[in-house]
Structures are given as C-alpha cells and as structure tokens.
XYZ file of C-alpha atoms in Angstrom:
324
model
C -157.888 28.620 -76.562
C -159.063 31.942 -76.341
C -162.876 32.151 -75.814
C -163.460 28.544 -75.206
C -164.237 29.031 -71.262
C -164.526 32.080 -69.196
C -162.693 32.788 -65.891
C -162.027 29.826 -63.874
C -164.589 27.705 -65.586
C -163.672 24.163 -66.108
C -163.043 23.054 -69.405
C -161.962 19.728 -71.120
C -159.365 19.624 -73.991
C -160.349 17.613 -76.909
C -157.682 18.697 -79.593
C -156.318 21.804 -81.262
C -156.668 23.969 -84.481
C -154.882 23.671 -87.574
C -152.549 26.205 -86.109
C -151.786 24.120 -83.181
C -153.690 25.804 -80.682
C -155.220 23.860 -78.139
C -159.168 23.629 -78.188
C -160.998 22.912 -74.999
C -164.866 22.897 -74.420
C -166.517 24.248 -71.075
C -167.926 21.361 -69.002
C -171.112 23.029 -67.965
C -172.004 23.356 -71.513
C -170.924 19.954 -72.526
C -172.944 18.500 -69.877
C -176.027 20.390 -69.777
C -176.358 21.472 -73.556
C -177.677 19.948 -76.749
C -174.743 18.760 -79.071
C -174.796 16.956 -82.393
C -171.810 15.293 -83.644
C -171.624 13.814 -87.162
C -169.734 12.308 -89.867
C -169.371 9.284 -92.257
C -168.200 6.005 -91.148
C -164.701 6.030 -90.412
C -164.398 10.126 -90.224
C -163.863 10.217 -86.534
C -167.100 10.908 -85.159
C -167.408 8.206 -82.630
C -163.824 8.807 -81.671
C -164.802 12.557 -80.721
C -167.698 11.357 -78.895
C -165.123 8.904 -76.832
C -162.847 11.680 -76.296
C -165.408 13.817 -74.624
C -166.600 10.832 -72.572
C -163.118 10.319 -71.492
C -162.133 13.728 -70.593
C -165.647 13.904 -68.395
C -164.827 10.621 -66.489
C -161.488 11.757 -66.004
C -162.709 15.147 -64.530
C -165.210 12.973 -62.112
C -168.813 13.279 -64.121
C -170.901 10.509 -64.768
C -172.342 10.051 -68.164
C -175.206 7.331 -69.602
C -174.033 6.337 -73.204
C -176.947 4.552 -75.283
C -174.608 2.251 -77.346
C -176.235 0.832 -80.666
C -173.072 -0.841 -82.085
C -171.350 -2.277 -79.156
C -168.495 0.456 -79.619
C -168.057 2.045 -76.001
C -166.885 -0.809 -73.869
C -163.058 -0.024 -74.461
C -163.712 2.844 -71.955
C -163.340 0.140 -69.347
C -159.964 -0.313 -70.003
C -159.319 2.955 -68.101
C -162.580 3.664 -66.456
C -164.934 2.128 -63.948
C -168.394 1.824 -65.696
C -171.406 -0.346 -65.594
C -171.943 -2.137 -69.166
C -175.463 -3.352 -69.203
C -177.246 -4.920 -71.993
C -178.128 -8.229 -73.585
C -175.211 -9.869 -74.236
C -173.107 -12.201 -71.590
C -170.000 -9.929 -72.147
C -171.894 -7.073 -70.048
C -171.511 -6.907 -66.585
C -175.332 -7.640 -66.389
C -178.472 -8.115 -68.740
C -181.201 -5.726 -68.448
C -184.434 -5.541 -69.778
C -187.192 -2.206 -69.481
C -187.843 -3.269 -65.820
C -184.304 -2.045 -64.875
C -184.568 1.676 -65.884
C -185.753 3.020 -62.770
C -182.547 1.296 -61.029
C -180.161 2.441 -64.072
C -181.311 6.050 -63.456
C -181.059 5.731 -59.815
C -177.300 4.309 -60.014
C -176.347 7.316 -62.804
C -177.498 10.006 -60.803
C -177.671 9.159 -57.229
C -174.624 7.018 -57.004
C -172.835 8.943 -59.944
C -171.927 5.416 -61.885
C -170.992 5.867 -65.357
C -173.190 3.508 -67.501
C -172.875 2.106 -71.178
C -176.391 1.000 -72.251
C -175.866 -1.269 -74.715
C -178.711 -1.911 -76.791
C -176.642 -3.720 -79.795
C -177.502 -7.253 -78.424
C -181.024 -7.073 -78.384
C -182.882 -9.436 -80.637
C -186.292 -7.512 -79.680
C -186.031 -3.876 -80.792
C -189.121 -3.111 -79.195
C -187.481 -3.799 -75.782
C -184.412 -2.014 -76.537
C -186.715 0.833 -77.616
C -188.797 0.833 -74.335
C -185.776 0.099 -72.032
C -183.912 3.438 -73.583
C -187.248 5.383 -73.609
C -187.930 4.606 -69.781
C -184.387 5.083 -68.501
C -184.356 8.490 -70.466
C -187.691 9.262 -68.900
C -186.445 8.862 -65.538
C -183.494 10.537 -65.752
C -185.260 13.439 -66.801
C -187.806 13.294 -63.796
C -185.066 13.053 -61.379
C -183.317 15.737 -63.046
C -186.396 18.286 -62.512
C -185.554 17.705 -58.703
C -181.814 16.808 -58.605
C -180.917 19.399 -61.253
C -177.290 17.999 -61.278
C -175.011 18.282 -64.622
C -175.578 15.070 -66.483
C -174.932 14.042 -70.020
C -177.002 11.318 -71.839
C -175.018 10.511 -75.290
C -177.040 8.671 -77.921
C -175.633 7.035 -80.819
C -177.315 6.654 -84.233
C -179.745 9.108 -83.216
C -181.442 9.434 -86.705
C -182.935 6.132 -85.488
C -184.928 7.801 -82.832
C -185.246 11.588 -84.050
C -185.533 10.609 -87.834
C -186.240 13.687 -90.680
C -189.888 13.540 -91.574
C -192.744 11.612 -90.233
C -192.060 8.295 -88.094
C -190.913 9.395 -84.777
C -191.800 7.016 -81.860
C -192.106 7.849 -78.391
C -188.424 7.166 -77.585
C -187.790 10.413 -80.125
C -190.386 12.299 -78.319
C -188.498 11.583 -75.079
C -185.349 12.818 -76.602
C -186.871 15.935 -77.934
C -188.274 16.651 -74.885
C -184.660 16.389 -73.088
C -183.285 18.212 -76.067
C -185.551 21.170 -75.364
C -186.131 21.099 -71.819
C -183.460 19.157 -70.207
C -180.744 22.096 -69.794
C -182.920 23.932 -67.501
C -182.681 21.011 -65.262
C -178.919 20.343 -65.719
C -179.543 17.317 -67.992
C -177.597 17.387 -71.673
C -177.977 15.384 -74.785
C -175.190 14.747 -77.123
C -176.447 12.878 -80.327
C -174.434 11.341 -82.931
C -174.998 10.113 -86.367
C -173.405 9.424 -89.848
C -176.244 10.732 -91.726
C -177.517 14.272 -90.694
C -179.649 14.165 -93.882
C -181.856 11.729 -91.982
C -182.021 13.715 -88.238
C -184.825 16.095 -87.590
C -183.463 19.280 -88.538
C -185.168 21.050 -85.517
C -182.777 18.866 -83.309
C -179.854 19.991 -85.368
C -180.514 23.542 -85.566
C -181.210 24.057 -81.872
C -177.670 22.387 -80.873
C -175.635 24.485 -78.733
C -172.507 23.064 -80.341
C -172.108 20.922 -83.261
C -169.329 18.865 -84.842
C -169.209 18.174 -88.745
C -166.586 15.516 -89.629
C -166.178 14.364 -93.313
C -169.375 13.875 -95.221
C -169.781 13.122 -98.783
C -173.502 12.100 -99.931
C -174.895 15.014 -101.332
C -177.797 15.180 -98.920
C -175.643 15.412 -96.301
C -173.271 18.024 -97.709
C -176.624 19.854 -98.548
C -177.276 20.229 -94.749
C -173.675 21.467 -93.958
C -174.428 24.425 -96.627
C -177.650 24.989 -95.029
C -176.534 25.186 -91.531
C -172.928 26.141 -91.543
C -172.334 27.809 -94.749
C -172.036 26.658 -98.762
C -168.040 27.321 -98.427
C -168.232 24.453 -95.653
C -170.476 22.367 -97.264
C -168.211 22.244 -100.410
C -165.171 21.570 -98.245
C -166.719 19.118 -95.581
C -166.014 15.757 -97.998
C -162.095 16.922 -98.046
C -161.641 16.711 -94.292
C -158.777 14.683 -92.796
C -159.756 11.569 -90.275
C -160.429 13.050 -86.985
C -160.821 16.836 -88.300
C -163.872 18.404 -88.254
C -165.730 21.794 -88.324
C -166.698 22.994 -84.964
C -169.747 25.559 -84.213
C -170.155 26.346 -80.502
C -172.864 29.077 -79.347
C -170.777 30.262 -76.567
C -167.959 31.849 -78.491
C -168.102 34.689 -80.916
C -165.625 33.092 -83.083
C -166.339 31.613 -86.656
C -166.230 27.999 -87.278
C -163.234 26.504 -86.319
C -161.395 23.399 -88.116
C -160.355 21.004 -85.483
C -158.063 18.087 -84.815
C -159.691 15.928 -82.587
C -157.438 13.759 -80.458
C -157.168 10.233 -80.819
C -159.132 8.522 -77.637
C -156.926 6.651 -75.168
C -158.941 3.581 -74.552
C -159.342 0.391 -76.502
C -161.159 1.136 -79.819
C -163.705 -1.540 -79.819
C -165.567 -0.186 -82.880
C -162.520 -0.156 -85.111
C -163.084 -2.051 -88.307
C -161.190 -5.696 -87.714
C -157.850 -6.138 -90.054
C -155.777 -8.571 -90.885
C -154.193 -9.033 -87.502
C -156.200 -9.948 -84.635
C -156.668 -7.042 -81.912
C -156.192 -8.252 -78.229
C -158.806 -7.221 -76.084
C -157.283 -5.678 -73.367
C -157.927 -6.182 -69.372
C -161.379 -4.555 -68.314
C -161.847 -2.841 -65.253
C -164.972 -4.721 -63.414
C -167.432 -2.964 -61.298
C -168.056 -3.971 -57.700
C -170.685 -6.296 -56.994
C -172.604 -4.142 -54.844
C -173.390 -1.996 -57.789
C -175.052 -4.851 -59.674
C -176.713 -6.556 -56.667
C -179.774 -4.582 -56.807
C -179.922 -4.795 -60.609
C -179.630 -8.735 -60.326
C -182.324 -8.723 -57.688
C -184.803 -7.121 -60.466
C -183.878 -9.762 -62.949
C -184.637 -12.205 -60.218
C -187.862 -10.835 -59.439
C -189.007 -10.589 -63.232
C -187.839 -13.928 -63.705
C -190.152 -15.030 -60.857
C -192.924 -12.948 -61.721
C -192.505 -14.370 -65.619
C -192.628 -18.164 -64.311
C -195.593 -17.394 -62.174
C -197.643 -15.820 -65.209
C -196.555 -18.937 -67.069
C -197.831 -21.108 -63.909
C -201.219 -19.357 -64.162
C -201.439 -19.464 -67.878
C -201.264 -23.348 -67.457
C -203.564 -23.477 -64.922
C -205.893 -21.524 -66.995
C -205.308 -23.699 -69.733
C -206.195 -27.050 -67.962
C -209.349 -25.157 -66.674
C -210.530 -24.422 -69.914
C -209.720 -28.262 -71.018
C -211.928 -29.222 -68.110
C -214.676 -27.070 -68.880
C -214.799 -28.339 -72.513
C -214.778 -31.854 -71.304
C -217.747 -31.038 -69.162
C -219.782 -29.025 -71.230
C -218.961 -32.138 -74.243
C -220.415 -34.557 -71.207
C-alpha cells in the first residue's frame, strides 16, 4: 500500500483495505513506536497483536509479550519462544528474581519471550516481575539502542484512567515517552479504551480501533478519531478496524487484518475439543541460567526459614531463662 513504507524500508504485511489493497506497517515504527490496539472481546484485537508478533518473528526480530490471559503460547506452534510464568505448562516457572536474566535473554541473545502472568496467585509478585523486567529492558536499551518491542495485554490494569496508577504503570509510561529514542517500543492492548490513561492513547504513533459498543468507549473513538468513526465503530466486522498511523498522510483507513497462522490459544472453547498442537521447545541451554536462579532463590528461602527457626528457638530459650 502506498505511503506505508518509504523506499526500501522493511515492512510487515498485516491485512488489506476494503478495496483489497495490501496493508503493511514499517518495521522500524512498529518496533520502536508506541501503539494502542483496542476492541471488545471477540472483535479481533488479540488476533491483530498476534499477527504483528508473527510477522516480527518471521523477520527475525525478538519481542517480549506480557500475557495476562495465557493466550499467546500458541505462537510456539511455529516459533521458538521462551514461555515463562507460574504454570507447569510454561518452559520454566519464574519470579521477580528472574527479571534481570529475562531482559538479558531478550536483548543480548535475541530470544523472544512470553511472560505469562495468568497463573500467578500473588498479584504483587506478578506486578513486580513485569515492572522489573520492563525496567531492565529500558536500562539496557539506553546503551544498546536495539529495536525491540514490548507487548502488554490488558494495559488498562497498569495504566488506568484517573487515579490509582502504581509503579509498574509509571515504568510503562516512561517507556512509552522515552523508549523510542533508545529503540524500545511499546504496544498496549485493551478491550476498554475508556479505562486507559488518555495521554497514553493520544500520544500513540499508531492506533487500531476494532469493534467497540459501550458508550464510554465509542466516545473515546469520537474524541480521538472523529464522531463519524465513533458512530461506525460498533458496526465493524470481526478482524476489521480503523487504523491511524502518524507516518502517513492518509486519512483513517478501514483494514481487515488477516487471521493469525498459529494456534488460537485464546479462542472461546466450543462444543468440540480443540487439540493442542505440538509446540516447539526451547533448548536446555536457554533455561539453564534461569533454573540456576530458581535453585539459588530456593536455597536462600530455605536458609531464611532455617535462621528463623533458630531465632524462634533462641527466643524460647530466653523466655525460659527469664521465667527461671
């Protein structure tokens, strides 16, 4: 499509216009810019994010996905990604102590990572893991300046409209505002744009508006895109979206995004069981250092427990002596 990429700039094909013209996004803008993808459940927003990720992986670019609902492991059907989180189905169980190593694997060793926080019972630990991983990515990118994309599902949980934004949200806002000059991009995804901090949305370099039906959400579309789009957004078909990009002079385009090629792990279960495909596994070498961190943390926790027990025994002895 004309105007999407200039000269020989690399681009990724994501869909087509209503006229059937191909739609591509320039890789540099996708990897280093700030993006917002939104739409109600079932409208195609997560599919669109997966399509972008598939194309980047196909071109050899690593990404890190903060997966809040366990929807992205299907990418492993085709691509070798490191899937970490709290569940046994992950390649490795991780906690905040692994954040530094995860950032190192992603940036230094070009390992695509799914950071699956859907299985964490301790939300504070999940929050800290996301925050620390993002912080280390940002700090390393200041020196490396290597194009890299951080994808965050349910971004309204971290960057909410109004009060209540925590340290993780502040870290993501910093990446959104300052990451681009270091090469670190941010793609935020949410089904409720009305719940996302408006500064984050309005300062995005590219935006994808899938079907929205709640009045509060369509009002956001009217305010940012235009009232005619706010009125039309409830009528969009599955996978269809209004797309805005700041690198083109085109008006808002209506785009039909292609279906992702990999297994749809986030699909609503139907009457027929869907067989989980064979997934690619990462090499043991990749997980060895992470496993060492886990073992070291377990030893540290055991030692703390041992010292606490010893302290309890000494306190009991002191109480006994005082009683005597």
